Coordinates of N, CA and C in Angstrom, one line a residue:
X1 N 16.0 -8.2 -33.0 CA 15.5 -7.4 -31.9 C 14.1 -6.9 -32.3
X2 N 13.2 -6.8 -31.4 CA 11.9 -6.3 -31.6 C 11.6 -5.4 -30.5
X3 N 11.1 -4.2 -30.8 CA 10.7 -3.2 -29.8 C 9.2 -3.0 -29.9
X4 N 8.5 -3.0 -28.8 CA 7.1 -2.7 -28.9 C 6.6 -2.0 -27.6
X5 N 5.5 -1.4 -27.8 CA 4.9 -0.7 -26.6 C 3.7 -1.5 -26.3
X6 N 3.6 -1.8 -25.0 CA 2.5 -2.6 -24.5 C 1.3 -1.7 -24.2
X7 N 0.1 -2.2 -24.5 CA -1.2 -1.5 -24.2 C -1.6 -1.9 -22.9
X8 N -2.8 -1.6 -22.4 CA -3.7 -0.7 -23.1 C -3.5 0.8 -22.7
X9 N -4.2 1.7 -23.4 CA -4.1 3.1 -23.1 C -5.4 3.6 -22.6
X10 N -5.5 4.3 -21.6 CA -6.7 4.9 -21.1 C -6.7 6.4 -21.2
X11 N -7.6 6.9 -22.0 CA -7.6 8.4 -22.2 C -8.9 8.9 -21.6
X12 N -8.8 9.7 -20.5 CA -10.0 10.2 -19.8 C -11.0 9.1 -19.5
X13 N -10.6 8.0 -19.1 CA -11.5 7.0 -18.6 C -11.6 5.7 -19.4
X14 N -12.1 5.8 -20.7 CA -12.3 4.6 -21.4 C -10.9 4.0 -21.8
X15 N -10.9 2.7 -21.9 CA -9.7 1.9 -22.3 C -9.7 1.8 -23.8
X16 N -8.6 2.2 -24.4 CA -8.5 2.1 -25.8 C -7.9 0.7 -26.1
X17 N -8.8 -0.1 -26.7 CA -8.4 -1.5 -26.9 C -7.8 -1.7 -28.3
X18 N -8.5 -1.1 -29.3 CA -8.0 -1.3 -30.7 C -7.4 0.0 -31.2
X19 N -6.9 -0.1 -32.4 CA -6.4 1.1 -33.0 C -5.1 1.7 -32.4
X20 N -4.4 0.9 -31.6 CA -3.2 1.3 -30.9 C -2.0 0.6 -31.7
X21 N -1.2 1.5 -32.3 CA -0.1 1.0 -33.1 C 1.2 1.7 -32.6
X22 N 2.2 0.9 -32.3 CA 3.5 1.6 -31.9 C 4.5 1.4 -33.0
X23 N 5.4 2.4 -33.1 CA 6.5 2.4 -34.0 C 7.7 2.9 -33.3
X24 N 8.8 2.3 -33.6 CA 10.0 2.8 -33.0 C 10.8 3.7 -33.9
X25 N 11.7 4.4 -33.4 CA 12.7 5.2 -34.2 C 14.0 4.5 -34.1
X26 N 14.5 4.0 -35.2 CA 15.7 3.1 -35.2 C 16.9 3.7 -34.5
X27 N 17.1 5.0 -34.7 CA 18.3 5.6 -34.0 C 18.1 5.7 -32.5
X28 N 16.8 5.9 -32.1 CA 16.5 6.0 -30.6 C 16.6 4.6 -30.0
X29 N 16.1 3.6 -30.7 CA 16.2 2.3 -30.1 C 17.6 1.8 -30.0
X30 N 18.4 2.1 -31.1 CA 19.8 1.7 -31.0 C 20.5 2.4 -29.8
X31 N 20.2 3.7 -29.6 CA 20.8 4.4 -28.4 C 20.3 3.8 -27.1
X32 N 19.1 3.4 -27.0 CA 18.5 2.8 -25.8 C 19.2 1.4 -25.6
X33 N 19.4 0.7 -26.7 CA 20.0 -0.7 -26.6 C 21.5 -0.6 -26.2
X34 N 22.2 0.5 -26.7 CA 23.6 0.6 -26.4 C 23.9 1.2 -25.1
X35 N 22.9 1.9 -24.5 CA 23.0 2.5 -23.2 C 23.3 4.0 -23.4
X36 N 23.4 4.5 -24.6 CA 23.6 5.9 -24.8 C 22.4 6.7 -24.3
X37 N 21.2 6.1 -24.3 CA 20.0 6.7 -23.6 C 19.9 5.8 -22.4
X38 N 20.0 6.4 -21.2 CA 19.8 5.7 -19.9 C 18.4 6.0 -19.4
X39 N 17.5 5.0 -19.6 CA 16.1 5.1 -19.3 C 15.9 5.5 -17.8
X40 N 16.7 5.0 -16.9 CA 16.5 5.2 -15.5 C 17.1 6.6 -15.0
X41 N 18.1 7.1 -15.7 CA 18.7 8.3 -15.3 C 18.5 9.5 -16.1
X42 N 18.3 9.3 -17.4 CA 18.0 10.5 -18.3 C 16.6 11.0 -18.1
X43 N 16.4 12.2 -18.6 CA 15.1 12.9 -18.6 C 14.3 12.4 -19.7
X44 N 13.5 11.3 -19.5 CA 12.7 10.7 -20.5 C 11.3 11.4 -20.4
X45 N 10.8 11.8 -21.5 CA 9.5 12.6 -21.5 C 8.5 11.9 -22.5
X46 N 7.3 12.3 -22.2 CA 6.1 11.8 -23.0 C 5.5 13.1 -23.6
X47 N 5.4 13.2 -24.9 CA 4.7 14.3 -25.5 C 3.6 13.9 -26.4
X48 N 2.7 14.8 -26.7 CA 1.5 14.4 -27.5 C 1.5 15.2 -28.8
X49 N 1.1 14.5 -29.9 CA 1.0 15.1 -31.2 C -0.3 14.9 -31.8
X50 N -0.6 15.7 -32.8 CA -1.9 15.7 -33.5 C -1.9 14.6 -34.6
X51 N -3.1 14.4 -35.2 CA -3.2 13.5 -36.2 C -2.4 13.8 -37.5
X52 N -1.9 15.0 -37.6 CA -1.1 15.5 -38.7 C 0.2 14.8 -38.8
X53 N 0.7 14.3 -37.6 CA 2.0 13.6 -37.6 C 1.9 12.2 -38.1
X54 N 2.7 11.8 -39.0 CA 2.8 10.4 -39.5 C 4.2 10.0 -39.2
X55 N 4.3 8.8 -38.5 CA 5.6 8.3 -38.1 C 6.5 8.2 -39.3
X56 N 7.7 8.6 -39.1 CA 8.7 8.5 -40.2 C 10.0 8.1 -39.4
X57 N 10.6 6.9 -39.8 CA 11.8 6.5 -39.1 C 13.0 7.4 -39.3
X58 N 12.9 8.3 -40.4 CA 13.9 9.2 -40.6 C 13.9 10.4 -39.6
X59 N 12.8 10.5 -38.8 CA 12.7 11.5 -37.8 C 13.6 11.0 -36.7
X60 N 14.5 11.9 -36.2 CA 15.5 11.5 -35.2 C 15.4 12.3 -33.9
X61 N 15.1 13.6 -34.0 CA 15.0 14.4 -32.8 C 13.6 15.1 -32.7
X62 N 13.4 15.6 -31.5 CA 12.1 16.2 -31.2 C 11.8 17.4 -32.2
X63 N 12.9 18.0 -32.6 CA 12.7 19.1 -33.6 C 12.0 18.6 -34.9
X64 N 12.1 17.4 -35.2 CA 11.5 16.8 -36.4 C 10.0 16.7 -36.3
X65 N 9.5 16.6 -35.0 CA 8.0 16.4 -34.8 C 7.3 17.6 -34.1
X66 N 8.1 18.6 -33.6 CA 7.5 19.6 -32.8 C 6.4 20.4 -33.5
X67 N 6.5 20.5 -34.8 CA 5.4 21.2 -35.5 C 4.0 20.6 -35.4
X68 N 4.0 19.3 -35.0 CA 2.8 18.6 -34.9 C 2.3 18.4 -33.4
X69 N 3.1 19.0 -32.5 CA 2.8 18.9 -31.1 C 1.4 19.6 -30.8
X70 N 0.6 18.9 -29.9 CA -0.7 19.5 -29.5 C -0.4 20.8 -28.7
X71 N -1.5 21.5 -28.5 CA -1.5 22.6 -27.5 C -2.9 22.6 -26.9
X72 N -3.0 23.1 -25.7 CA -4.3 23.1 -25.1 C -4.2 23.4 -23.6
X73 N -5.3 23.6 -23.0 CA -5.3 23.9 -21.5 C -4.7 22.7 -20.8
X74 N -3.8 22.9 -19.9 CA -3.2 21.8 -19.1 C -2.0 21.1 -19.8
X75 N -1.7 21.5 -21.0 CA -0.5 20.9 -21.7 C 0.6 21.9 -21.9
X76 N 1.8 21.5 -21.6 CA 3.0 22.3 -21.7 C 3.8 21.7 -22.9
X77 N 4.3 22.6 -23.8 CA 5.1 22.1 -24.9 C 6.3 21.3 -24.3
X78 N 6.5 20.2 -25.0 CA 7.6 19.3 -24.6 C 7.0 18.1 -23.8
X79 N 5.8 18.2 -23.4 CA 5.2 17.1 -22.6 C 5.6 17.0 -21.2
X80 N 5.5 15.8 -20.6 CA 5.8 15.6 -19.2 C 6.8 14.6 -19.0
X81 N 7.5 14.7 -17.9 CA 8.5 13.7 -17.5 C 7.9 12.3 -17.2
X82 N 8.5 11.3 -17.7 CA 8.0 9.9 -17.4 C 8.6 9.6 -16.0
X83 N 7.8 9.4 -15.0 CA 8.3 9.2 -13.7 C 8.3 7.7 -13.4
X84 N 9.0 7.3 -12.3 CA 9.1 5.9 -11.9 C 9.7 5.0 -12.9
X85 N 10.6 5.5 -13.7 CA 11.2 4.6 -14.7 C 12.0 3.4 -14.2
X86 N 11.8 2.3 -14.8 CA 12.5 1.1 -14.4 C 13.0 0.3 -15.6
X87 N 14.1 -0.4 -15.4 CA 14.6 -1.3 -16.5 C 14.8 -2.7 -15.8
X88 N 14.3 -3.7 -16.4 CA 14.6 -5.1 -16.0 C 15.1 -5.9 -17.2
X89 N 15.9 -6.8 -16.9 CA 16.5 -7.7 -17.9 C 16.3 -9.2 -17.4
X90 N 15.7 -10.0 -18.3 CA 15.5 -11.4 -18.1 C 16.1 -12.2 -19.1
X91 N 16.9 -13.2 -18.7 CA 17.5 -14.1 -19.6 C 16.6 -15.4 -19.7
X92 N 16.2 -15.7 -21.0 CA 15.4 -16.9 -21.2 C 16.1 -17.8 -22.2
X93 N 15.6 -19.0 -22.4 CA 16.3 -19.9 -23.3 C 16.2 -19.4 -24.8
X94 N 15.3 -18.5 -25.1 CA 15.2 -17.9 -26.4 C 16.1 -16.7 -26.6
X95 N 16.6 -16.2 -25.5 CA 17.5 -15.0 -25.6 C 17.3 -14.1 -24.4
X96 N 17.3 -12.8 -24.6 CA 17.3 -11.8 -23.5 C 16.1 -10.9 -23.8
X97 N 15.4 -10.5 -22.7 CA 14.3 -9.6 -22.8 C 14.6 -8.5 -21.8
X98 N 14.6 -7.2 -22.4 CA 14.8 -6.1 -21.5 C 13.5 -5.3 -21.6
X99 N 13.0 -4.9 -20.4 CA 11.7 -4.3 -20.3 C 11.9 -2.9 -19.6
X100 N 11.3 -1.9 -20.3 CA 11.4 -0.5 -19.7 C 10.0 -0.2 -19.2
X101 N 9.9 0.3 -18.0 CA 8.6 0.6 -17.3 C 8.6 2.1 -16.8
X102 N 7.5 2.5 -16.4 CA 7.3 3.8 -15.8 C 5.9 4.0 -15.4
X103 N 5.6 5.1 -14.7 CA 4.3 5.4 -14.2 C 3.4 5.9 -15.3
X104 N 2.1 5.8 -15.1 CA 1.2 6.3 -16.1 C 1.4 7.8 -16.3
X105 N 1.1 8.3 -17.5 CA 1.3 9.7 -17.9 C 0.0 10.4 -17.9
X106 N -0.1 11.5 -17.1 CA -1.4 12.2 -16.9 C -1.3 13.7 -17.0
X107 N -2.2 14.3 -17.8 CA -2.3 15.7 -17.9 C -3.7 16.1 -17.2
X108 N -3.6 16.5 -16.0 CA -4.8 16.9 -15.2 C -5.4 18.2 -15.6
X109 N -6.7 18.3 -15.5 CA -7.5 19.5 -15.8 C -7.1 20.1 -17.1
X110 N -7.1 19.2 -18.1 CA -6.7 19.5 -19.5 C -7.8 19.5 -20.5
X111 N -7.6 20.2 -21.6 CA -8.4 20.1 -22.7 C -7.5 19.8 -23.9
X112 N -7.4 18.6 -24.3 CA -6.4 18.1 -25.2 C -7.1 17.1 -26.2
X113 N -6.7 17.2 -27.5 CA -7.0 16.2 -28.4 C -5.7 15.7 -29.0
X114 N -5.3 14.5 -28.8 CA -4.1 13.9 -29.3 C -4.3 12.6 -30.0
X115 N -3.4 12.3 -31.0 CA -3.5 11.1 -31.7 C -2.2 10.3 -31.7
X116 N -1.1 11.0 -31.2 CA 0.2 10.3 -31.1 C 0.8 10.6 -29.8
X117 N 1.4 9.6 -29.2 CA 2.1 9.7 -27.9 C 3.6 9.4 -28.3
X118 N 4.5 10.3 -28.0 CA 5.9 10.1 -28.4 C 6.7 10.1 -27.2
X119 N 7.6 9.2 -27.0 CA 8.5 9.1 -25.9 C 9.9 9.5 -26.5
X120 N 10.6 10.4 -25.7 CA 11.9 10.8 -26.2 C 12.8 11.2 -25.0
X121 N 14.0 11.3 -25.2 CA 15.0 11.8 -24.2 C 15.1 13.3 -24.4
X122 N 14.8 14.0 -23.3 CA 14.9 15.5 -23.3 C 16.3 15.9 -22.9
X123 N 17.0 16.5 -23.9 CA 18.4 17.0 -23.5 C 18.3 18.5 -23.2
X124 N 17.1 19.1 -23.3 CA 17.0 20.5 -23.1 C 17.0 21.3 -24.4
X125 N 17.3 20.6 -25.5 CA 17.4 21.2 -26.9 C 16.6 20.3 -27.8
X126 N 15.5 20.8 -28.5 CA 14.8 19.9 -29.4 C 15.7 19.4 -30.5
X127 N 16.7 20.1 -30.9 CA 17.6 19.7 -32.0 C 18.5 18.5 -31.6
X128 N 18.6 18.2 -30.3 CA 19.5 17.1 -29.9 C 18.7 16.1 -29.0
X129 N 17.4 16.2 -28.9 CA 16.6 15.3 -28.0 C 16.1 14.1 -28.9
X130 N 16.7 12.9 -28.7 CA 16.3 11.8 -29.6 C 15.0 11.2 -29.3
X131 N 14.3 10.8 -30.4 CA 13.0 10.2 -30.3 C 13.2 8.7 -30.1
X132 N 12.3 8.1 -29.2 CA 12.5 6.6 -28.9 C 11.3 5.9 -29.6
X133 N 10.1 6.2 -29.3 CA 9.0 5.5 -30.0 C 7.8 6.4 -30.1
X134 N 6.9 6.0 -31.0 CA 5.6 6.8 -31.3 C 4.5 5.8 -31.2
X135 N 3.4 6.1 -30.4 CA 2.3 5.3 -30.3 C 1.1 6.0 -30.9
X136 N 0.4 5.4 -31.9 CA -0.8 6.0 -32.4 C -2.0 5.6 -31.6
X137 N -2.8 6.6 -31.2 CA -4.0 6.4 -30.4 C -5.1 7.2 -31.1
X138 N -5.4 6.8 -32.3 CA -6.3 7.5 -33.1 C -7.7 7.5 -32.6
X139 N -8.1 6.5 -31.8 CA -9.4 6.4 -31.2 C -9.6 7.1 -29.9
X140 N -8.5 7.7 -29.4 CA -8.6 8.4 -28.1 C -9.5 9.6 -28.1
X141 N -10.5 9.6 -27.2 CA -11.3 10.8 -27.1 C -10.6 11.9 -26.4
X142 N -11.0 13.2 -26.7 CA -10.3 14.3 -26.1 C -10.6 14.4 -24.7
X143 N -9.8 15.1 -23.9 CA -10.1 15.4 -22.5 C -10.7 16.8 -22.6
X144 N -11.8 17.1 -21.9 CA -12.4 18.4 -21.8 C -12.5 18.7 -20.4
X145 N -11.5 19.6 -19.9 CA -11.4 20.0 -18.5 C -11.4 18.7 -17.6
X146 N -10.6 17.7 -18.1 CA -10.5 16.5 -17.4 C -9.1 16.0 -17.4
X147 N -8.9 14.7 -17.2 CA -7.6 14.1 -17.2 C -7.3 13.3 -18.5
X148 N -6.3 13.7 -19.2 CA -5.9 13.0 -20.4 C -4.8 12.0 -19.9
X149 N -5.0 10.7 -20.0 CA -4.2 9.8 -19.3 C -3.8 8.7 -20.2
X150 N -2.5 8.3 -20.2 CA -2.0 7.2 -20.9 C -1.6 6.2 -19.8
X151 N -2.4 5.1 -19.8 CA -2.2 4.0 -18.8 C -1.3 3.0 -19.4
X152 N 0.0 3.0 -19.0 CA 0.9 2.0 -19.5 C 0.7 0.6 -18.9
X153 N 1.0 -0.4 -19.6 CA 0.8 -1.8 -19.1 C 1.6 -2.0 -17.9
X154 N 1.0 -2.8 -17.0 CA 1.8 -3.2 -15.8 C 3.0 -4.2 -16.2
X155 N 2.9 -4.7 -17.4 CA 4.0 -5.5 -17.9 C 5.2 -4.7 -18.4
X156 N 5.0 -3.4 -18.4 CA 6.1 -2.5 -18.9 C 5.6 -1.6 -20.1
X157 N 6.3 -0.6 -20.3 CA 6.0 0.3 -21.4 C 6.5 -0.3 -22.8
X158 N 7.7 -0.8 -22.7 CA 8.3 -1.3 -23.9 C 9.2 -2.4 -23.6
X159 N 9.5 -3.3 -24.6 CA 10.4 -4.4 -24.4 C 11.2 -4.6 -25.7
X160 N 12.5 -5.0 -25.4 CA 13.4 -5.3 -26.5 C 13.8 -6.7 -26.3
X161 N 13.5 -7.5 -27.4 CA 13.9 -8.9 -27.3 C 15.1 -9.1 -28.2
X162 N 16.1 -9.9 -27.7 CA 17.3 -10.1 -28.5 C 17.5 -11.6 -28.5
X163 N 17.8 -12.2 -29.6 CA 18.1 -13.7 -29.6 C 19.5 -13.9 -29.0
X164 N 20.3 -12.9 -29.0 CA 21.6 -13.1 -28.4 C 21.6 -12.8 -26.9
X165 N 22.6 -13.2 -26.2 CA 22.7 -12.8 -24.8 C 23.6 -11.7 -24.5
X166 N 23.8 -10.8 -25.5 CA 24.7 -9.7 -25.5 C 24.3 -8.5 -24.6
X167 N 23.1 -8.5 -24.1 CA 22.7 -7.4 -23.2 C 23.4 -7.5 -21.9
X168 N 23.8 -6.4 -21.3 CA 24.5 -6.4 -20.0 C 23.5 -6.4 -18.9

């Protein structure tokens, strides 16, 4: 299996072409793959973190990263709900591809500097809200009384490829 986040990311206008690295959280990906996290029905959120956060696969819940969450005008702790979530499954000769999609994430009239975009399932409690993936956007310029925007790829936000046909 391989999980990746598709680019590009647009932050306050310019497209971030390079310097975008995505990392998954094994426990979150396993929960997504098994259906324990339901991308279409659960409260999936997008939060922003500072450069002080370094991805660690041992991080499991939002409480593990909350100390690095950004603050600023137009940003609310916990981030924003990912809207328009979709899941598609395609069977190919090489296996199965499941793609998770959603609408672009935007913080309007904001003053934010962020270097990590983290997607997680919000259970209402940071101690039980599982992390799914982390995207490094180190080259992202800050928004200054503008829109901080993550423009997800039209091909989907993330994809899981499996050599087996075991996906339902």
